[in-house]
Amino acid sequence: MDVYFEERLPHIYSVLRTGEEGEIIIEALSQLDEHHIRCIALTPTQGLARGMDAHYTGGPLKAPVGRKILSRMFDVFGNVIDRLDPVLEVEWRPVHRSPPPLLNRSTKSEVFETGVKVIDVLAPLERGGKAGLFGGAGVGKTVLLGEIIHNLVKQHEGVSVFCGVGERCREGEELYRDMMAANVLANMVMVFGQMNDPPGARFRVAHAALTMAEYFRDDEHRDVLLLIDNIFRFIQAGMEVSGLMGQMPSRLGYQPTMGTELSQLEERVANTENGAITSIQAVYVPADDFTDPAAVHTFSHLSASIVLSRKRASEGLFPAVDPLQSSSKMATPGVVGQRHYELAQEIRRTLAQYAQLKDIIAMLGLEQLSQDDRNVVARARRLERFLTQPFFTTTQFTGIEGKFVKLEDALDGCDRILRDEFKDYPENALYMIGSIDEATRKAP
């Protein structure tokens, strides 16, 4: 919508109110000439009519920060949506902020342990880095995010900020109940811009969540885990906003400013001398096409990419992380150490050889392989099963109690499987266990 001002125009990103009772909130996104600004609605626009008055609120969109926001659930405006009492006496900060300057950033590379075997061994996360969780619909992105929240709040004395961008309200409600049941809500903040919200609200909710996370990093010097579900919906909301603003679309209908908008958000996720914001972002991949511009632009910001495979999910190998497509910039001898690096390379080599042999096995059967190849297949199948893991967040569905596995135990298990210590054990003895010692108790 366009708003006419007689005199001085409000700044870009200023918030205005209009409607019969000022209930419609809009944000200025461009100045068309010396009297007109073009705005985008952050709330539904029922009842809006040409000629209504619009009032400048005096500043940009703001988010509440402080200790009192912990354990609460907010919308993009900082209103509580958990049906509890309003949060009083909090500081409000603008959601549009600059990234920390390079001088203040930490240059040390540290691994961030999650307790999920397949991630810690093959695609370790970086403290203060950004990890992408790639996958189509229904392969387990939100479940894996929920598990990582559970593990990190229990193991690390940090704060988690969960940001739901354009996701289903059912998922938010389920996550809230799961986190309450797991007793981790006390160190957590949730911010939601739901699927039925206007594109302007969905586009700004990630900025609001980042502002809350920056308070805990910069003012309280704590480590923060920022989970964004789903960063693709942020890009999608930007595409809708761009169309409403009348911009010419770019490739596949995406906004021409996609790279800039994503960079402005991602660069604020950083590791400083005071603390770190580590971000894990679920990335919906449209039609499982990894060449889609949204996926390509997101890849360029990440230090680790965790790819979820529909094929592995259909085989019951959960978490359905594809070990050959997932990667991390942390997986170098200088960061994780020589033993971990060599083990990860050996695991990938074994699984890659098995992938090549699958066609021969399908056509001619396992008996036609040489003894060496059969040994490779046996190791690979046992590794695949060992890299599955029962989750705390799915205990109520599976009946199997969740497991947190230390990195050393995960590496030890993979090493022993590669040395053929478990070649006489049935494959299912290694399925859905924590450390490798459980296989000896599980086997008949």
Coordinates of C-alpha atoms in Angstrom, one line a residue:
M1 CA 0.0 0.0 0.0
D2 CA 1.1 3.6 -0.7
V3 CA 1.0 6.3 2.0
Y4 CA 1.0 10.0 1.3
F5 CA 2.9 12.4 3.7
E6 CA 2.6 16.2 3.4
E7 CA 6.1 16.9 4.8
R8 CA 9.1 14.8 5.9
L9 CA 8.8 11.1 5.0
P10 CA 9.4 8.4 7.6
H11 CA 12.7 6.3 7.3
I12 CA 12.8 3.0 5.5
Y13 CA 11.7 0.2 7.9
S14 CA 9.6 2.6 10.0
V15 CA 6.4 1.1 11.4
L16 CA 3.1 2.8 10.8
R17 CA -0.4 2.1 12.1
T18 CA -3.7 2.4 10.2
G19 CA -7.2 1.1 10.2
E20 CA -10.3 2.2 12.2
E21 CA -8.5 1.7 15.5
G22 CA -4.9 1.5 14.4
E23 CA -5.0 -2.3 14.4
I24 CA -3.3 -2.7 11.0
I25 CA 0.5 -2.5 11.3
I26 CA 2.5 -1.7 8.2
E27 CA 6.2 -1.2 7.5
A28 CA 7.8 1.3 5.1
L29 CA 10.0 -0.4 2.5
S30 CA 10.6 2.2 -0.2
Q31 CA 10.3 6.0 -0.7
L32 CA 8.6 6.5 -4.1
D33 CA 9.0 10.3 -4.3
E34 CA 9.1 13.3 -1.8
H35 CA 5.5 12.6 -0.6
H36 CA 4.8 8.9 -1.1
I37 CA 6.2 5.8 0.7
R38 CA 5.3 2.2 -0.3
C39 CA 4.6 -0.1 2.6
I40 CA 3.9 -3.8 3.3
A41 CA 1.3 -5.1 5.8
L42 CA 2.5 -7.1 8.8
T43 CA -1.0 -7.9 9.9
P44 CA -4.2 -8.9 8.0
T45 CA -5.7 -6.0 6.1
Q46 CA -9.5 -6.6 6.5
G47 CA -11.3 -3.3 6.7
L48 CA -8.5 -1.3 5.1
A49 CA -9.9 1.3 2.6
R50 CA -8.4 4.1 0.4
G51 CA -8.2 7.4 2.2
M52 CA -7.7 6.1 5.7
D53 CA -5.2 7.9 8.0
A54 CA -1.8 6.3 8.8
H55 CA 0.2 7.2 11.8
Y56 CA 4.0 7.0 12.1
T57 CA 4.9 5.1 15.4
G58 CA 8.3 6.8 15.7
G59 CA 10.6 3.9 14.9
P60 CA 11.2 0.5 13.4
L61 CA 9.8 -2.9 14.4
K62 CA 11.1 -3.9 17.9
A63 CA 11.6 -7.1 19.8
P64 CA 11.6 -7.7 23.5
V65 CA 15.0 -8.8 25.0
G66 CA 16.1 -9.8 28.5
R67 CA 15.9 -12.8 30.9
K68 CA 12.2 -12.4 31.3
I69 CA 11.6 -13.7 27.8
L70 CA 13.0 -17.1 28.6
S71 CA 10.5 -20.0 28.5
R72 CA 8.0 -17.8 26.6
M73 CA 6.5 -17.9 23.0
F74 CA 6.2 -14.7 20.9
D75 CA 4.9 -13.5 17.6
V76 CA 6.8 -11.1 15.3
F77 CA 5.6 -8.0 17.3
G78 CA 6.8 -9.4 20.7
N79 CA 3.3 -10.3 21.9
V80 CA 3.1 -13.5 23.9
I81 CA 1.1 -16.3 22.2
D82 CA 1.4 -19.0 24.9
R83 CA -1.8 -17.9 26.7
L84 CA 0.1 -16.9 29.8
D85 CA 0.5 -13.5 31.4
P86 CA 2.2 -10.7 29.3
V87 CA 5.9 -10.2 29.8
L88 CA 6.4 -6.9 31.7
E89 CA 9.5 -4.7 32.2
V90 CA 11.5 -5.8 29.3
E91 CA 13.8 -3.8 27.0
W92 CA 12.7 -3.4 23.4
R93 CA 15.4 -3.3 20.6
P94 CA 15.0 -2.7 16.8
V95 CA 15.0 -5.9 14.8
H96 CA 17.2 -4.3 12.1
R97 CA 20.8 -4.4 13.4
S98 CA 24.3 -4.5 11.8
P99 CA 26.4 -7.7 12.0
P100 CA 29.2 -7.6 14.6
P101 CA 32.4 -5.9 13.1
L102 CA 35.2 -8.2 12.0
L103 CA 37.5 -6.9 14.8
N104 CA 35.1 -8.3 17.4
R105 CA 34.8 -11.8 15.9
S106 CA 36.6 -14.8 17.2
T107 CA 38.9 -16.5 14.7
K108 CA 39.2 -19.8 16.6
S109 CA 37.5 -22.9 15.1
E110 CA 35.7 -25.1 17.6
V111 CA 33.5 -28.1 17.2
F112 CA 30.0 -28.0 18.7
E113 CA 29.0 -31.5 19.9
T114 CA 25.4 -32.5 19.4
G115 CA 25.2 -36.0 20.8
V116 CA 23.9 -37.3 17.4
K117 CA 26.4 -39.9 16.1
V118 CA 26.1 -39.4 12.4
I119 CA 26.4 -35.6 12.7
D120 CA 29.3 -35.5 15.1
V121 CA 31.3 -38.1 13.2
L122 CA 30.7 -37.1 9.6
A123 CA 29.5 -33.5 9.5
P124 CA 30.6 -31.8 12.8
L125 CA 29.1 -28.4 13.6
E126 CA 31.0 -25.3 14.2
R127 CA 30.6 -23.2 17.4
G128 CA 29.4 -19.9 16.1
G129 CA 28.8 -21.3 12.6
K130 CA 25.8 -22.0 10.5
A131 CA 24.6 -25.5 9.6
G132 CA 21.9 -26.3 7.1
L133 CA 19.5 -29.2 7.4
F134 CA 18.4 -30.0 3.9
G135 CA 15.6 -32.2 2.9
G136 CA 12.2 -32.4 1.3
A137 CA 8.9 -32.7 3.1
G138 CA 8.5 -35.4 5.7
V139 CA 12.0 -36.7 6.0
G140 CA 12.5 -35.6 9.6
K141 CA 14.0 -32.1 9.7
T142 CA 11.8 -30.8 12.6
V143 CA 12.3 -34.0 14.6
L144 CA 16.1 -33.7 14.3
L145 CA 16.0 -30.0 15.3
G146 CA 13.9 -30.9 18.4
E147 CA 16.4 -33.6 19.3
I148 CA 19.4 -31.2 19.0
I149 CA 17.6 -28.6 21.2
H150 CA 17.0 -31.3 23.8
N151 CA 20.6 -32.4 23.8
L152 CA 22.2 -29.0 23.8
V153 CA 20.1 -27.5 26.5
K154 CA 20.7 -30.5 28.7
Q155 CA 24.5 -30.7 28.0
H156 CA 25.5 -27.0 27.5
E157 CA 24.6 -24.1 29.8
G158 CA 23.4 -22.1 26.9
V159 CA 20.2 -20.6 25.6
S160 CA 18.1 -21.8 22.7
V161 CA 16.1 -19.5 20.5
F162 CA 13.6 -21.4 18.2
C163 CA 12.3 -19.4 15.2
G164 CA 9.4 -20.8 13.2
V165 CA 9.2 -19.1 9.8
G166 CA 6.1 -19.9 7.9
E167 CA 5.6 -23.3 9.5
R168 CA 2.4 -25.0 10.6
C169 CA 0.9 -23.9 13.9
R170 CA 0.6 -27.6 14.8
E171 CA 4.4 -28.0 14.8
G172 CA 4.8 -25.0 17.1
E173 CA 2.3 -26.3 19.5
E174 CA 3.8 -29.8 19.5
L175 CA 7.4 -28.5 20.0
Y176 CA 6.2 -26.3 22.9
R177 CA 4.7 -29.4 24.6
D178 CA 7.7 -31.6 23.9
M179 CA 10.2 -29.0 25.2
M180 CA 8.0 -28.6 28.4
A181 CA 7.9 -32.4 28.9
A182 CA 11.7 -32.5 28.5
N183 CA 12.2 -29.7 31.1
V184 CA 14.3 -27.6 28.7
L185 CA 11.8 -24.7 28.3
A186 CA 13.4 -22.6 31.1
N187 CA 16.4 -21.9 28.8
M188 CA 14.5 -21.4 25.6
V189 CA 12.6 -18.7 23.7
M190 CA 10.2 -19.4 20.8
V191 CA 9.3 -16.9 18.1
F192 CA 6.7 -17.8 15.4
G193 CA 5.5 -16.3 12.2
Q194 CA 3.0 -18.9 11.1
M195 CA 2.0 -20.0 7.6
N196 CA -1.3 -18.1 7.7
D197 CA 0.4 -14.8 8.7
P198 CA 0.9 -12.2 5.9
P199 CA 4.2 -12.4 4.0
G200 CA 5.5 -9.2 5.8
A201 CA 5.3 -10.8 9.2
R202 CA 6.9 -14.1 8.0
F203 CA 9.7 -12.0 6.5
R204 CA 10.5 -10.2 9.7
V205 CA 10.2 -13.0 12.3
A206 CA 13.7 -14.3 11.8
H207 CA 15.1 -10.7 12.4
A208 CA 13.1 -10.6 15.7
A209 CA 14.5 -13.9 16.8
L210 CA 18.1 -12.9 15.9
T211 CA 17.7 -9.7 18.0
M212 CA 16.7 -11.8 21.0
A213 CA 19.7 -14.2 20.4
E214 CA 22.1 -11.2 20.1
Y215 CA 21.1 -9.9 23.6
F216 CA 22.1 -13.2 25.2
R217 CA 25.4 -13.3 23.3
D218 CA 26.4 -9.6 23.6
D219 CA 24.9 -8.6 27.0
E220 CA 25.0 -11.9 29.0
H221 CA 28.0 -13.4 27.2
R222 CA 26.3 -16.8 26.8
D223 CA 26.4 -19.2 24.0
V224 CA 23.1 -19.3 22.0
L225 CA 21.7 -22.0 19.7
L226 CA 19.5 -20.4 17.1
L227 CA 17.2 -22.8 15.3
I228 CA 15.4 -21.6 12.2
D229 CA 12.6 -23.8 10.8
N230 CA 12.5 -23.0 7.8
I231 CA 14.9 -20.7 6.1
F232 CA 13.3 -21.4 2.7
R233 CA 10.1 -19.9 4.0
F234 CA 12.1 -16.7 4.8
I235 CA 13.2 -16.6 1.2
Q236 CA 9.7 -17.4 0.0
A237 CA 8.2 -14.6 2.1
G238 CA 10.8 -12.2 0.6
M239 CA 9.6 -13.4 -2.8
E240 CA 6.0 -12.5 -2.0
V241 CA 7.0 -9.1 -0.5
S242 CA 9.1 -8.4 -3.6
G243 CA 6.2 -9.2 -5.9
L244 CA 3.9 -7.0 -3.8
M245 CA 6.5 -4.2 -4.1
G246 CA 6.3 -4.4 -7.9
Q247 CA 9.9 -5.6 -8.4
M248 CA 10.8 -7.6 -11.5
P249 CA 11.3 -11.2 -10.6
S250 CA 14.6 -13.0 -11.1
R251 CA 15.3 -16.7 -12.0
L252 CA 12.4 -19.1 -11.3
G253 CA 10.3 -16.2 -9.9
Y254 CA 12.7 -15.4 -7.0
Q255 CA 13.2 -11.8 -5.9
P256 CA 16.2 -10.0 -7.4
T257 CA 17.4 -9.0 -3.9
M258 CA 17.4 -12.6 -2.5
G259 CA 21.2 -12.7 -2.0
T260 CA 21.3 -9.4 -0.2
E261 CA 18.3 -10.2 2.1
L262 CA 19.8 -13.6 3.0
S263 CA 23.2 -12.1 3.7
Q264 CA 21.8 -9.4 6.0
L265 CA 20.3 -12.1 8.1
E266 CA 23.1 -14.7 8.0
E267 CA 26.0 -12.3 8.7
R268 CA 24.5 -11.5 12.1
V269 CA 25.0 -15.1 13.2
A270 CA 28.6 -15.0 14.4
N271 CA 31.1 -16.0 17.0
T272 CA 32.5 -13.0 19.0
E273 CA 34.8 -12.7 22.0
N274 CA 31.9 -12.6 24.3
G275 CA 29.9 -15.6 23.1
A276 CA 28.6 -17.4 20.0
I277 CA 25.4 -17.7 18.2
T278 CA 25.4 -21.2 16.5
S279 CA 22.6 -21.6 14.0
I280 CA 21.0 -24.7 12.6
Q281 CA 18.6 -24.0 9.8
A282 CA 16.2 -26.4 8.3
V283 CA 16.1 -25.8 4.5
Y284 CA 13.2 -27.1 2.6
V285 CA 14.4 -28.1 -0.9
P286 CA 11.7 -27.5 -3.5
A287 CA 10.9 -30.9 -5.3
D288 CA 14.2 -32.2 -3.8
D289 CA 16.1 -30.0 -6.4
F290 CA 19.4 -28.9 -4.9
T291 CA 20.1 -26.6 -7.9
D292 CA 17.1 -24.4 -6.9
P293 CA 18.4 -20.8 -6.3
A294 CA 17.1 -20.8 -2.7
A295 CA 19.1 -23.9 -1.8
V296 CA 22.2 -22.7 -3.8
H297 CA 22.2 -19.2 -2.0
T298 CA 21.8 -20.9 1.4
F299 CA 24.6 -23.3 0.8
S300 CA 27.1 -20.5 0.3
H301 CA 26.6 -19.3 4.0
L302 CA 27.0 -22.6 5.7
S303 CA 29.9 -24.2 7.5
A304 CA 28.1 -27.6 7.6
S305 CA 25.5 -29.2 5.4
I306 CA 23.4 -32.0 6.7
V307 CA 21.4 -33.6 3.9
L308 CA 18.4 -35.8 4.8
S309 CA 17.6 -38.6 2.3
R310 CA 14.1 -39.8 1.5
K311 CA 15.5 -43.2 0.5
R312 CA 17.2 -43.7 3.9
A313 CA 14.0 -42.6 5.7
S314 CA 12.0 -45.2 3.7
E315 CA 14.5 -47.9 4.8
G316 CA 13.9 -46.9 8.5
L317 CA 17.4 -45.6 8.9
F318 CA 16.8 -42.6 11.3
P319 CA 18.0 -39.9 11.5
A320 CA 17.9 -40.1 7.7
V321 CA 21.1 -38.3 7.2
D322 CA 22.9 -39.1 3.9
P323 CA 26.5 -39.7 5.0
L324 CA 27.9 -39.2 1.4
Q325 CA 26.1 -35.9 0.6
S326 CA 26.5 -34.3 4.1
S327 CA 29.7 -32.4 4.7
S328 CA 31.4 -29.9 7.0
K329 CA 34.2 -27.4 6.8
M330 CA 35.2 -28.5 10.3
A331 CA 36.1 -32.0 9.2
T332 CA 39.8 -31.3 8.7
P333 CA 42.8 -32.7 10.6
G334 CA 43.6 -29.3 12.0
V335 CA 40.2 -28.9 13.7
V336 CA 38.9 -32.4 14.6
G337 CA 42.2 -34.2 14.9
Q338 CA 44.0 -36.8 12.7
R339 CA 42.2 -39.9 14.1
H340 CA 38.7 -38.4 13.7
Y341 CA 39.5 -37.2 10.1
E342 CA 40.9 -40.5 9.0
L343 CA 38.0 -42.5 10.5
A344 CA 35.4 -40.2 8.8
Q345 CA 37.2 -40.7 5.4
E346 CA 37.3 -44.5 5.9
I347 CA 33.6 -44.5 6.7
R348 CA 32.7 -42.5 3.6
R349 CA 35.0 -44.7 1.5
T350 CA 33.3 -47.9 2.8
L351 CA 29.8 -46.5 2.3
A352 CA 30.7 -45.2 -1.2
Q353 CA 32.0 -48.6 -2.3
Y354 CA 28.8 -50.2 -1.0
A355 CA 26.7 -47.7 -3.0
Q356 CA 28.6 -48.8 -6.2
L357 CA 28.1 -52.5 -5.4
K358 CA 24.3 -52.1 -4.9
D359 CA 23.5 -52.4 -8.6
I360 CA 25.6 -55.7 -8.9
I361 CA 23.9 -57.1 -5.8
A362 CA 20.4 -56.2 -7.2
M363 CA 21.1 -57.9 -10.6
L364 CA 23.4 -60.9 -9.7
G365 CA 23.0 -61.3 -5.9
L366 CA 25.5 -61.1 -3.1
E367 CA 27.1 -64.5 -3.9
Q368 CA 28.6 -63.2 -7.1
L369 CA 30.8 -60.7 -5.3
S370 CA 34.4 -61.4 -4.3
Q371 CA 35.2 -62.1 -0.6
D372 CA 36.7 -58.6 -0.2
D373 CA 33.6 -56.9 -1.7
R374 CA 31.4 -59.0 0.6
N375 CA 33.4 -57.8 3.6
V376 CA 32.9 -54.2 2.4
V377 CA 29.2 -54.7 2.1
A378 CA 29.0 -56.3 5.6
R379 CA 31.0 -53.4 7.2
A380 CA 28.9 -50.8 5.3
R381 CA 25.6 -52.3 6.4
R382 CA 26.7 -52.5 10.0
L383 CA 28.0 -48.9 9.9
E384 CA 24.6 -47.7 8.5
R385 CA 22.8 -49.4 11.3
F386 CA 25.2 -48.1 14.0
L387 CA 24.7 -44.5 12.7
T388 CA 21.0 -44.8 13.5
Q389 CA 20.0 -43.5 17.0
P390 CA 16.9 -43.5 19.2
F391 CA 15.8 -39.9 20.0
F392 CA 14.5 -38.5 23.3
T393 CA 11.9 -36.5 21.3
T394 CA 10.4 -39.7 19.7
T395 CA 10.4 -42.0 22.8
Q396 CA 6.6 -41.7 23.1
F397 CA 6.2 -43.0 19.5
T398 CA 8.9 -45.7 19.4
G399 CA 9.0 -46.9 23.0
I400 CA 12.8 -46.8 22.8
E401 CA 14.5 -44.5 25.2
G402 CA 16.6 -41.7 23.6
K403 CA 20.4 -41.8 23.8
F404 CA 23.1 -39.0 23.9
V405 CA 26.3 -40.4 22.5
K406 CA 29.6 -38.8 23.2
L407 CA 31.9 -38.2 20.2
E408 CA 34.6 -40.5 21.6
D409 CA 32.1 -43.4 21.9
A410 CA 30.8 -42.8 18.4
L411 CA 34.3 -42.8 16.9
D412 CA 35.2 -45.9 18.9
G413 CA 32.2 -47.8 17.6
C414 CA 32.9 -46.9 14.0
D415 CA 36.5 -47.9 14.4
R416 CA 35.6 -51.3 15.9
I417 CA 33.1 -52.0 13.1
L418 CA 35.7 -51.1 10.4
R419 CA 38.2 -53.5 12.1
D420 CA 35.5 -56.3 11.7
E421 CA 35.1 -56.9 15.4
F422 CA 31.3 -57.2 14.8
K423 CA 31.2 -59.2 11.6
D424 CA 29.7 -62.2 13.4
Y425 CA 27.0 -60.1 15.1
P426 CA 23.6 -59.8 13.4
E427 CA 23.0 -56.4 11.7
N428 CA 19.9 -55.6 13.9
A429 CA 22.1 -55.8 17.0
L430 CA 23.6 -52.5 15.9
Y431 CA 20.3 -50.9 14.9
M432 CA 18.9 -48.1 17.1
I433 CA 21.6 -48.2 19.8
G434 CA 23.7 -45.6 21.6
S435 CA 27.3 -46.6 22.2
I436 CA 28.7 -49.8 20.6
D437 CA 28.8 -51.7 24.0
E438 CA 25.0 -52.0 23.7
A439 CA 25.4 -54.3 20.7
T440 CA 27.1 -56.9 22.8
R441 CA 24.2 -56.8 25.3
K442 CA 21.6 -56.8 22.6
A443 CA 23.1 -59.7 20.5
P444 CA 21.8 -63.2 21.3

